Structures are given as C-alpha cells and as structure tokens.
Short mmCIF file of C-alpha atoms and ligand atoms in Angstrom, two decimals:
data_model
loop_
_atom_site.label_atom_id
_atom_site.label_comp_id
_atom_site.label_asym_id
_atom_site.label_seq_id
_atom_site.Cartn_x
_atom_site.Cartn_y
_atom_site.Cartn_z
CA MET U 1 -57.64 -23.05 -12.10
CA ARG U 2 -54.32 -22.29 -13.71
CA HIS U 3 -53.60 -24.25 -16.89
CA ASP U 4 -50.60 -26.56 -16.36
CA PRO U 5 -48.06 -25.36 -18.92
CA LEU U 6 -46.21 -28.67 -18.49
CA SER U 7 -49.19 -30.84 -19.48
CA TYR U 8 -47.44 -31.81 -22.74
CA LEU U 9 -44.98 -33.80 -20.64
CA GLY U 10 -47.85 -35.99 -19.44
CA LYS U 11 -48.67 -36.80 -23.07
CA GLU U 12 -45.06 -37.80 -23.71
CA LEU U 13 -45.20 -40.08 -20.67
CA ASP U 14 -48.49 -41.63 -21.84
CA SER U 15 -46.79 -42.44 -25.11
CA LEU U 16 -43.97 -44.18 -23.21
CA ARG U 17 -46.56 -46.16 -21.23
CA GLU U 18 -48.29 -47.26 -24.44
CA GLN U 19 -44.96 -48.47 -25.82
CA LYS U 20 -44.29 -50.28 -22.50
CA LEU U 21 -41.18 -48.12 -22.06
CA PHE U 22 -42.22 -46.28 -18.90
CA ARG U 23 -39.94 -47.34 -16.06
CA GLN U 24 -40.13 -46.88 -12.32
CA LEU U 25 -36.77 -46.34 -10.67
CA ARG U 26 -35.54 -49.50 -9.02
CA ILE U 27 -34.60 -48.88 -5.40
CA LEU U 28 -31.50 -50.45 -3.88
CA ASP U 29 -32.40 -51.46 -0.31
CA ASP U 30 -28.85 -52.46 0.53
CA GLU U 31 -25.30 -51.59 -0.46
CA GLN U 32 -24.15 -51.64 -4.07
CA ARG U 33 -22.94 -55.24 -4.17
CA ALA U 34 -22.85 -58.18 -6.60
CA HIS U 35 -25.62 -59.84 -4.62
CA THR U 36 -27.93 -57.30 -3.06
CA THR U 37 -31.55 -56.34 -2.38
CA VAL U 38 -33.48 -54.26 -4.89
CA ASP U 39 -37.16 -53.36 -4.49
CA HIS U 40 -37.21 -55.73 -1.48
CA LYS U 41 -36.01 -58.62 -3.60
CA SER U 42 -32.73 -60.48 -3.19
CA VAL U 43 -30.99 -60.36 -6.56
CA VAL U 44 -27.81 -61.20 -8.43
CA ASN U 45 -26.89 -57.72 -9.56
CA LEU U 46 -25.79 -57.49 -13.21
CA SER U 47 -26.66 -53.82 -13.55
CA SER U 48 -23.99 -51.83 -11.75
CA ASN U 49 -20.70 -50.37 -13.00
CA ASN U 50 -19.08 -51.41 -9.74
CA TYR U 51 -16.62 -53.58 -11.71
CA LEU U 52 -14.21 -54.23 -8.88
CA GLY U 53 -16.58 -54.12 -5.92
CA LEU U 54 -14.84 -51.02 -4.60
CA THR U 55 -18.07 -49.27 -3.52
CA THR U 56 -17.84 -51.33 -0.33
CA HIS U 57 -14.11 -52.08 -0.14
CA PRO U 58 -12.91 -51.74 3.49
CA ARG U 59 -9.95 -49.52 2.53
CA LEU U 60 -12.18 -47.03 0.68
CA ARG U 61 -14.77 -47.06 3.46
CA ALA U 62 -12.11 -46.40 6.11
CA ALA U 63 -10.56 -43.59 4.04
CA ALA U 64 -13.94 -41.91 3.56
CA LEU U 65 -14.80 -42.13 7.26
CA LYS U 66 -11.44 -40.69 8.25
CA ALA U 67 -11.88 -37.89 5.70
CA ILE U 68 -15.11 -36.85 7.37
CA GLU U 69 -13.39 -36.88 10.75
CA ASP U 70 -10.44 -34.85 9.52
CA PHE U 71 -12.00 -32.48 6.96
CA GLY U 72 -15.80 -32.43 7.43
CA VAL U 73 -18.46 -33.34 4.91
CA GLY U 74 -18.20 -30.63 2.27
CA THR U 75 -15.93 -28.00 0.74
CA GLY U 76 -18.39 -25.14 0.51
CA SER U 77 -16.96 -23.70 -2.66
CA VAL U 78 -15.97 -24.28 -6.25
CA ARG U 79 -12.35 -25.32 -6.86
CA THR U 80 -11.33 -21.89 -8.21
CA ILE U 81 -12.51 -19.92 -5.17
CA ALA U 82 -12.11 -21.67 -1.82
CA GLY U 83 -12.93 -25.31 -2.64
CA THR U 84 -9.46 -26.72 -3.35
CA MET U 85 -7.98 -28.62 -0.42
CA GLU U 86 -4.52 -30.18 -0.46
CA ILE U 87 -6.25 -33.59 -0.87
CA HIS U 88 -7.80 -32.45 -4.18
CA MET U 89 -4.32 -31.61 -5.44
CA GLU U 90 -2.97 -34.90 -4.12
CA LEU U 91 -5.64 -36.86 -6.00
CA GLU U 92 -4.76 -35.04 -9.22
CA ARG U 93 -1.04 -35.71 -8.71
CA ARG U 94 -1.70 -39.38 -7.97
CA LEU U 95 -3.87 -39.74 -11.09
CA ALA U 96 -1.25 -37.99 -13.26
CA ALA U 97 1.44 -40.41 -12.05
CA PHE U 98 -0.95 -43.36 -12.56
CA LYS U 99 -1.77 -42.29 -16.12
CA ASN U 100 1.81 -41.26 -16.90
CA VAL U 101 0.84 -37.75 -18.05
CA GLU U 102 1.99 -34.27 -17.07
CA LYS U 103 -1.19 -33.24 -15.31
CA VAL U 104 -4.75 -34.21 -14.38
CA VAL U 105 -7.82 -32.18 -13.46
CA VAL U 106 -10.66 -33.82 -11.55
CA PHE U 107 -14.29 -32.96 -12.32
CA GLN U 108 -17.44 -33.73 -10.33
CA SER U 109 -18.34 -36.57 -12.71
CA GLY U 110 -17.26 -38.28 -15.90
CA PHE U 111 -20.19 -36.57 -17.59
CA THR U 112 -18.99 -33.09 -16.67
CA ALA U 113 -15.39 -34.03 -17.54
CA ASN U 114 -16.42 -34.88 -21.12
CA ALA U 115 -18.96 -32.12 -21.61
CA GLY U 116 -16.81 -29.50 -19.87
CA THR U 117 -13.67 -30.39 -21.79
CA VAL U 118 -15.05 -30.65 -25.32
CA SER U 119 -17.00 -27.40 -24.89
CA ALA U 120 -13.92 -25.62 -23.51
CA VAL U 121 -11.32 -26.67 -26.07
CA LEU U 122 -13.45 -26.07 -29.21
CA THR U 123 -15.18 -23.04 -30.69
CA LYS U 124 -17.81 -22.66 -33.37
CA GLU U 125 -15.08 -22.42 -36.01
CA ASP U 126 -13.91 -25.98 -35.25
CA VAL U 127 -15.07 -29.50 -36.20
CA VAL U 128 -15.62 -32.63 -34.13
CA ILE U 129 -15.36 -36.02 -35.80
CA SER U 130 -17.23 -38.37 -33.47
CA ASP U 131 -18.17 -42.09 -33.42
CA GLU U 132 -21.94 -42.52 -33.78
CA LEU U 133 -22.12 -44.46 -30.49
CA ASN U 134 -20.13 -42.02 -28.36
CA HIS U 135 -21.56 -41.24 -24.94
CA ALA U 136 -24.24 -38.58 -24.37
CA SER U 137 -21.78 -36.43 -22.40
CA ILE U 138 -19.55 -36.16 -25.48
CA ILE U 139 -22.52 -35.29 -27.65
CA ASP U 140 -23.62 -32.60 -25.20
CA GLY U 141 -20.07 -31.21 -25.02
CA CYS U 142 -19.98 -31.03 -28.82
CA ARG U 143 -23.31 -29.20 -28.90
CA LEU U 144 -22.22 -26.75 -26.20
CA SER U 145 -19.02 -25.98 -28.08
CA ARG U 146 -21.11 -24.99 -31.16
CA ALA U 147 -18.45 -26.67 -33.31
CA THR U 148 -19.61 -28.47 -36.46
CA ILE U 149 -20.34 -32.11 -35.60
CA LYS U 150 -19.47 -34.83 -38.12
CA VAL U 151 -20.46 -38.35 -37.08
CA PHE U 152 -18.73 -41.45 -38.46
CA PRO U 153 -20.27 -44.96 -38.45
CA HIS U 154 -19.33 -47.00 -35.39
CA LYS U 155 -15.59 -47.78 -35.29
CA ASP U 156 -15.20 -46.99 -39.00
CA VAL U 157 -11.75 -45.40 -39.21
CA GLU U 158 -11.86 -45.16 -43.02
CA ALA U 159 -15.16 -43.28 -42.88
CA ALA U 160 -13.60 -40.87 -40.37
CA ARG U 161 -10.69 -40.44 -42.78
CA ARG U 162 -13.06 -39.55 -45.65
CA ILE U 163 -14.81 -36.96 -43.48
CA ILE U 164 -11.49 -35.37 -42.52
CA ALA U 165 -10.31 -35.38 -46.15
CA GLY U 166 -13.31 -33.23 -47.05
CA LEU U 167 -12.48 -30.56 -44.46
CA PRO U 168 -10.16 -27.57 -44.88
CA ALA U 169 -6.65 -28.52 -43.77
CA THR U 170 -6.38 -25.41 -41.61
CA GLN U 171 -9.58 -26.03 -39.64
CA ARG U 172 -9.05 -27.28 -36.06
CA LYS U 173 -10.40 -30.82 -35.66
CA LEU U 174 -11.11 -33.07 -32.68
CA LEU U 175 -11.30 -36.82 -33.32
CA ILE U 176 -13.13 -38.49 -30.47
CA THR U 177 -14.11 -42.00 -29.40
CA ASP U 178 -15.18 -43.91 -26.36
CA GLY U 179 -12.48 -46.33 -25.16
CA VAL U 180 -15.17 -48.88 -24.22
CA PHE U 181 -18.66 -48.33 -25.61
CA SER U 182 -21.09 -48.41 -22.73
CA MET U 183 -24.02 -50.16 -24.39
CA ASP U 184 -22.12 -52.69 -26.52
CA GLY U 185 -18.98 -53.31 -24.52
CA ASP U 186 -16.72 -53.15 -27.57
CA LEU U 187 -13.50 -51.14 -27.78
CA GLY U 188 -12.80 -47.99 -29.75
CA PRO U 189 -10.26 -48.61 -32.56
CA LEU U 190 -7.52 -46.59 -30.87
CA PRO U 191 -4.54 -47.68 -33.01
CA GLY U 192 -6.32 -46.72 -36.25
CA LEU U 193 -7.76 -43.49 -34.89
CA CYS U 194 -4.46 -42.38 -33.31
CA ALA U 195 -2.66 -42.95 -36.61
CA LEU U 196 -5.38 -41.00 -38.44
CA ALA U 197 -5.17 -38.13 -35.94
CA GLU U 198 -1.39 -37.97 -36.41
CA GLU U 199 -1.63 -38.01 -40.22
CA THR U 200 -4.26 -35.30 -40.33
CA GLY U 201 -3.27 -33.12 -37.38
CA CYS U 202 -6.43 -33.80 -35.35
CA ILE U 203 -6.60 -33.48 -31.57
CA MET U 204 -7.17 -37.06 -30.34
CA MET U 205 -9.54 -37.61 -27.40
CA VAL U 206 -10.65 -40.85 -25.70
CA ASP U 207 -13.40 -41.25 -23.10
CA ASP U 208 -12.22 -44.14 -20.94
CA ALA U 209 -15.10 -44.16 -18.46
CA HIS U 210 -15.70 -47.92 -18.71
CA ALA U 211 -12.01 -48.74 -19.18
CA SER U 212 -10.81 -47.01 -16.01
CA GLY U 213 -9.89 -49.73 -13.52
CA VAL U 214 -10.74 -52.43 -16.09
CA PHE U 215 -8.32 -52.29 -19.06
CA GLY U 216 -4.58 -51.75 -19.13
CA ARG U 217 -1.98 -52.38 -16.43
CA ASN U 218 -3.62 -51.93 -13.00
CA GLY U 219 -6.66 -50.50 -14.79
CA ARG U 220 -4.89 -47.60 -16.50
CA GLY U 221 -7.35 -47.72 -19.41
CA THR U 222 -7.39 -48.35 -23.14
CA VAL U 223 -4.46 -46.04 -23.93
CA ASP U 224 -2.32 -48.36 -21.83
CA HIS U 225 -4.08 -51.48 -23.15
CA PHE U 226 -3.31 -50.53 -26.78
CA GLU U 227 0.10 -49.04 -25.86
CA MET U 228 -0.89 -45.64 -27.25
CA HIS U 229 0.97 -43.61 -24.61
CA GLY U 230 1.77 -40.10 -25.84
CA ARG U 231 -0.57 -40.44 -28.83
CA VAL U 232 -3.87 -39.40 -27.20
CA ASP U 233 -4.00 -35.69 -26.36
CA ILE U 234 -7.02 -35.81 -24.06
CA GLN U 235 -7.90 -38.83 -21.93
CA VAL U 236 -11.05 -38.81 -19.81
CA GLY U 237 -11.49 -41.31 -17.01
CA THR U 238 -14.16 -41.80 -14.40
CA LEU U 239 -13.96 -42.31 -10.67
CA SER U 240 -17.65 -43.32 -10.54
CA LYS U 241 -17.53 -46.82 -11.96
CA ALA U 242 -14.67 -49.26 -11.25
CA VAL U 243 -13.08 -46.78 -8.84
CA GLY U 244 -16.24 -47.05 -6.76
CA ALA U 245 -16.81 -43.44 -5.69
CA LEU U 246 -17.69 -40.43 -7.86
CA GLY U 247 -15.99 -38.10 -10.29
CA GLY U 248 -14.28 -37.79 -13.64
CA TYR U 249 -10.87 -36.65 -14.67
CA VAL U 250 -9.00 -35.34 -17.68
CA ALA U 251 -5.40 -36.43 -18.21
CA GLY U 252 -3.05 -34.65 -20.60
CA ASN U 253 -0.28 -32.11 -20.89
CA ALA U 254 0.11 -29.12 -18.58
CA ASN U 255 -1.28 -26.62 -21.11
CA LEU U 256 -4.48 -28.60 -21.50
CA ILE U 257 -5.05 -28.95 -17.76
CA ASP U 258 -4.16 -25.36 -16.91
CA PHE U 259 -6.52 -24.21 -19.66
CA LEU U 260 -9.34 -26.37 -18.26
CA TYR U 261 -8.69 -24.89 -14.79
CA HIS U 262 -9.52 -21.52 -16.39
CA ARG U 263 -12.21 -22.37 -18.92
CA ALA U 264 -14.08 -25.63 -18.18
CA ARG U 265 -17.45 -24.46 -16.96
CA PRO U 266 -18.41 -27.37 -14.64
CA PHE U 267 -15.00 -26.98 -12.96
CA LEU U 268 -15.47 -23.23 -12.58
CA PHE U 269 -19.11 -23.12 -11.59
CA SER U 270 -19.87 -26.20 -9.48
CA THR U 271 -18.72 -27.08 -5.96
CA SER U 272 -15.77 -29.43 -5.57
CA HIS U 273 -15.84 -33.00 -4.31
CA PRO U 274 -16.43 -33.59 -0.61
CA PRO U 275 -13.33 -34.86 1.25
CA ALA U 276 -14.79 -38.37 1.70
CA VAL U 277 -15.00 -38.82 -2.07
CA VAL U 278 -11.48 -37.49 -2.62
CA LEU U 279 -9.83 -39.75 -0.05
CA ALA U 280 -11.90 -42.76 -1.15
CA CYS U 281 -10.57 -42.21 -4.69
CA ILE U 282 -6.99 -42.04 -3.44
CA ALA U 283 -7.56 -45.27 -1.49
CA ALA U 284 -8.96 -46.82 -4.68
CA LEU U 285 -5.72 -45.98 -6.51
CA ASP U 286 -3.81 -47.76 -3.72
CA VAL U 287 -6.07 -50.79 -4.20
CA LEU U 288 -5.53 -50.80 -7.99
CA MET U 289 -1.75 -50.78 -7.43
CA GLU U 290 -1.59 -53.19 -4.48
CA GLU U 291 -4.46 -55.63 -5.16
CA PRO U 292 -4.39 -56.22 -8.94
CA GLU U 293 -5.78 -59.70 -8.34
CA ILE U 294 -9.22 -58.03 -8.06
CA ILE U 295 -8.94 -56.99 -11.72
CA GLU U 296 -7.90 -60.53 -12.65
CA ARG U 297 -11.01 -61.88 -10.88
CA LEU U 298 -13.16 -59.44 -12.89
CA TRP U 299 -11.73 -60.89 -16.11
CA GLU U 300 -12.11 -64.51 -14.99
CA ASN U 301 -15.77 -63.85 -14.20
CA THR U 302 -16.23 -62.00 -17.47
CA ARG U 303 -14.82 -64.91 -19.49
CA PHE U 304 -17.02 -67.43 -17.64
CA PHE U 305 -20.23 -65.43 -18.08
CA LYS U 306 -19.65 -64.50 -21.71
CA ALA U 307 -18.88 -68.13 -22.60
CA GLY U 308 -22.09 -69.20 -20.83
CA LEU U 309 -24.28 -66.75 -22.76
CA HIS U 310 -22.55 -67.63 -26.00
CA ASP U 311 -22.99 -71.39 -25.46
CA LEU U 312 -26.71 -70.83 -24.81
CA GLY U 313 -26.96 -69.23 -28.24
CA PHE U 314 -27.69 -65.59 -27.33
CA ASP U 315 -26.74 -62.73 -29.62
CA THR U 316 -24.26 -60.81 -27.48
CA GLY U 317 -22.97 -58.48 -30.16
CA LEU U 318 -19.25 -57.74 -30.33
CA SER U 319 -18.46 -57.11 -26.67
CA GLU U 320 -14.82 -57.29 -25.58
CA SER U 321 -15.34 -56.13 -22.00
CA PRO U 322 -17.28 -57.04 -18.84
CA ILE U 323 -20.31 -55.28 -20.43
CA THR U 324 -22.23 -57.94 -22.37
CA PRO U 325 -25.48 -57.03 -24.10
CA VAL U 326 -28.10 -59.70 -24.71
CA ILE U 327 -29.82 -58.39 -27.83
CA ALA U 328 -33.59 -58.84 -27.71
CA GLY U 329 -34.82 -56.85 -30.74
CA ASP U 330 -37.58 -54.39 -29.90
CA GLY U 331 -37.86 -52.42 -26.68
CA ALA U 332 -40.91 -54.22 -25.32
CA ARG U 333 -39.17 -57.61 -25.65
CA ALA U 334 -36.05 -56.37 -23.87
CA MET U 335 -38.14 -54.96 -21.02
CA LEU U 336 -40.14 -58.22 -20.80
CA LEU U 337 -36.93 -60.24 -20.51
CA SER U 338 -35.55 -57.87 -17.90
CA ASP U 339 -38.78 -58.04 -15.87
CA LYS U 340 -38.89 -61.85 -15.98
CA LEU U 341 -35.26 -62.07 -14.90
CA PHE U 342 -35.94 -59.71 -12.04
CA GLU U 343 -38.83 -61.87 -10.82
CA ARG U 344 -36.36 -64.79 -10.77
CA GLY U 345 -33.85 -62.71 -8.77
CA VAL U 346 -31.55 -61.49 -11.54
CA PHE U 347 -31.24 -57.73 -11.93
CA ALA U 348 -30.19 -56.87 -15.49
CA GLN U 349 -31.44 -53.62 -16.94
CA GLY U 350 -33.46 -53.49 -20.17
CA ILE U 351 -32.18 -50.77 -22.51
CA ALA U 352 -34.23 -49.43 -25.40
CA TYR U 353 -34.51 -46.53 -27.81
CA PRO U 354 -33.34 -43.75 -27.66
CA THR U 355 -30.35 -45.09 -25.69
CA VAL U 356 -29.80 -47.74 -28.38
CA ALA U 357 -31.23 -48.21 -31.91
CA ARG U 358 -34.94 -49.21 -32.03
CA ASP U 359 -34.25 -52.76 -33.29
CA LYS U 360 -31.25 -53.32 -31.00
CA ALA U 361 -32.96 -53.13 -27.60
CA ARG U 362 -31.21 -55.33 -25.12
CA VAL U 363 -30.73 -56.53 -21.61
CA ARG U 364 -27.33 -55.25 -20.61
CA THR U 365 -25.26 -57.33 -18.21
CA ILE U 366 -22.19 -56.22 -16.31
CA VAL U 367 -20.12 -58.76 -14.46
CA THR U 368 -18.00 -57.71 -11.48
CA ALA U 369 -15.01 -59.14 -9.63
CA THR U 370 -17.18 -59.87 -6.62
CA HIS U 371 -19.75 -62.16 -8.25
CA THR U 372 -19.40 -65.76 -7.17
CA ARG U 373 -19.56 -68.59 -9.69
CA GLU U 374 -22.90 -69.56 -8.10
CA ASP U 375 -24.25 -66.04 -8.74
CA LEU U 376 -23.22 -66.18 -12.37
CA GLN U 377 -24.50 -69.74 -12.94
CA TYR U 378 -27.83 -68.77 -11.36
CA ALA U 379 -28.07 -65.83 -13.76
CA LEU U 380 -27.16 -68.00 -16.77
CA ASP U 381 -29.87 -70.54 -15.83
CA ALA U 382 -32.45 -67.74 -15.62
CA PHE U 383 -31.34 -66.33 -18.99
CA ALA U 384 -31.64 -69.82 -20.50
CA ALA U 385 -35.17 -70.35 -19.16
CA PHE U 386 -36.60 -66.99 -20.24
CA GLY U 387 -34.57 -66.74 -23.43
CA ARG U 388 -36.28 -69.94 -24.57
CA GLU U 389 -39.69 -68.79 -23.32
CA ILE U 390 -39.64 -65.59 -25.39
CA GLY U 391 -37.96 -67.21 -28.39
CA LEU U 392 -34.53 -65.59 -28.27
CA ILE U 393 -32.67 -68.90 -28.27
C1 PLP H 1 -18.92 -43.87 -21.84
C2 PLP H 1 -19.27 -43.03 -20.66
N1 PLP H 1 -18.67 -41.85 -20.50
C3 PLP H 1 -18.94 -41.07 -19.45
C4 PLP H 1 -19.85 -41.44 -18.48
C5 PLP H 1 -20.14 -40.53 -17.34
O1 PLP H 1 -19.45 -40.93 -16.20
P1 PLP H 1 -19.98 -40.53 -14.75
O2 PLP H 1 -20.99 -41.56 -14.36
O3 PLP H 1 -18.76 -40.50 -13.93
O4 PLP H 1 -20.62 -39.18 -14.90
C6 PLP H 1 -20.49 -42.67 -18.60
C7 PLP H 1 -21.46 -43.09 -17.55
O5 PLP H 1 -22.57 -43.42 -17.81
C8 PLP H 1 -20.20 -43.49 -19.70
O6 PLP H 1 -20.82 -44.66 -19.86
#
C-alpha cells in the first residue's frame, strides 16, 4: 500500500486533540440571525459578524433575487477580462462617494483586499511597520510583498516611531493598523499613527473590516470616526461583515486604485463577484444611508451587553466596539466555557492560540442590532452561571 505522505498532518491533529483544541465545524441549520439554529440547537448567536442583521434584510434579499433574474448567477471571468459588469463599476462609484475618496476597487473578500494590496504596493526593498495584532490577511500580504516586516507592540505609537527612526530616511515605509482589532475589539490609535506617518513620510494604511458599517457616520469607518479624512492613504473595508454579503474594498486616490487594477493579484487572477452579491452590497449602502437607526440599535445593544458582563466581574479587556472578549486564560478553559454556553443555548466561539496569545484565550462575543434585550439577558445569565462554575468570576 502506498505510504500516505500527508500522515504528519494526522500527528498535528492528534496534538490538537490532546490539548482539547480540535474543533468540529458548527453547522448553521437556519439563516444567519441573532437567534438561530446551530447543530440542531436553538441559540442566541453571539458569534457572527452580522452586526446590523443585513444578511437577511428584505431590501438586500430583494436586490439579490432581482440581480439573478436580470444578470444570472455568475460573471464567468476575472474583472480584467470579461468579468466587469456596469453594476461592478456602480458599486465602486457608490463606495467611493460613501467613503469620500477619489476611487474604490472591490475585491472578492476583505482578506484578498488586504493581502492583494500590501503585496502589490510594496517590494522587497521596502519596510512595513505593523501592529502586532494586525489581521492575518495583512501579515500574509506583508510576507508576499517580501518587504522587511517590523512589528510594533499593540497600539504603541512611540514604539513605531522608534522603529521608523532606525530606518533609512529614503526607504519606502508602510505604517499599517487594523481600525478595530478583531479579537479584542479595541481601536487602532489612528490620530497618533496618522501624525507619525505624516512626520516620517510613511504610507498610512488602515484595515477597517470590523469598522465598516459600525463606526463613523452611517458606518463609514474609523477614518470618519476619528475625523482623519485625507490622512489615510489606503483604507480597506469589508462587505462581508456589517454589510451582510461578501467582498472587500480599497479606498484611496485614483493612482492607487488604477495601480491595483493592474497589479493586485487576487483582482487580476480570480473571478469577479456574482451579480447577486454586487446588488446586495449596493442595497446595503442604501440601508446604511436611509436606516441609520439600525446602527444606533447596534450601539444600544453593545452598551447593554458590555455593562452586563462588566457588572458580573468578567475580564473583558479593552474593547471599544461590539466585539467583547471574555478572557478565560488557557485555551482549554475558553473552549470549556464556550461548550457549556452552547449547551445552554448561547453560541459564543472559544478562541485560543495561535489566533490569540496562549494565556489570553477567550470566548469572543459579538452583539448585533437584531438581538432582543431578552436574548442578551439570557446570554448574560448563562455567562454568570458558568463563569462562576469555572471560577472566572
Ligand atoms: C480585521 C480583519 N480584516 C480583514 C478580514 C477579512 O475580511 P473578509 O471576511 O471580508 O475576507 C477580517 C475577517 O476575518 C478581519 O477580522
């Protein structure tokens, strides 16, 4: 019999099992909603990025259905060959107006937007100065670019400054941060980083995946929230989280976007969005502009839930957003808490190393606009019961 050359993967998986870190995928039996059915269990869902409930919003659903009627289900080509429809251009124009920038290019996902952009704009002669907790897609983009990667401690603007001071003044530098950090829910220090980028001539880039639709006027993101318009050269947003569909985009000046049209590899070498996704995203922009009360509900729910966890005595880190981690210590403890919550009908994902530091494993909660107060109180009661049982509070 042929030797399985992949048998070493089995050993890696056994090691995960021993550490109680092996996870089966949870299966959603219903739509992506605040209260839904997962693995045949009715749950309060605190695990999705569906911040505004737009995955099932009637206006997005209707737009997607009509798109299929009018344009079919796929585009059959990459954007640069035959896969650009007028609706793709319309979405980019709408996003550019929304973000108040010259131009926008849409990618298949936020991941490819980050990885494709960083790897396109930098070469191996350049340097990236990157927050230690930046998203994996930024890290992969940095690696693909072959630029030198210099990591600064989380949110530490002065440490970033010291790194830059040690670099040749003529070397091209990209200073990059998440707008909202996905595991901790805290905000990148945009005012300090933008000032540093201006003083030192760095390109300034912000990944606003978790801020899109959540922070700023009508969900324009952290650049709007911090009033940093015109001071961030490259803004990445996602259409996959609060916007409810799928995709990522880069917002900036015309040179940047035209360059990415020519050099960003996921844009050049992967088929464009199906029409249903494109028109759902346009409908989502209409909703952000015309129904801002949904964003207000998200923040009311966020304040209620955060205050509840805080009053119970949980360590919730430094979150400033609807993402609230409940720090549990080691990975096994976080997974135990997550499993117990699930049995009680609360779906909140356990997150462990290597996604977060070994001693900072957590159950991550994300509140949405569509949770009811009863949903959130039910979840808080479950957290209280099991938090006490495993000695977290
Ligand atoms: C900070 C951050 N950036 C980018 C992404 C990627 O976005 P998308 O899901 O659209 O690929 C994510 C999603 O996990 C994220 O958390």
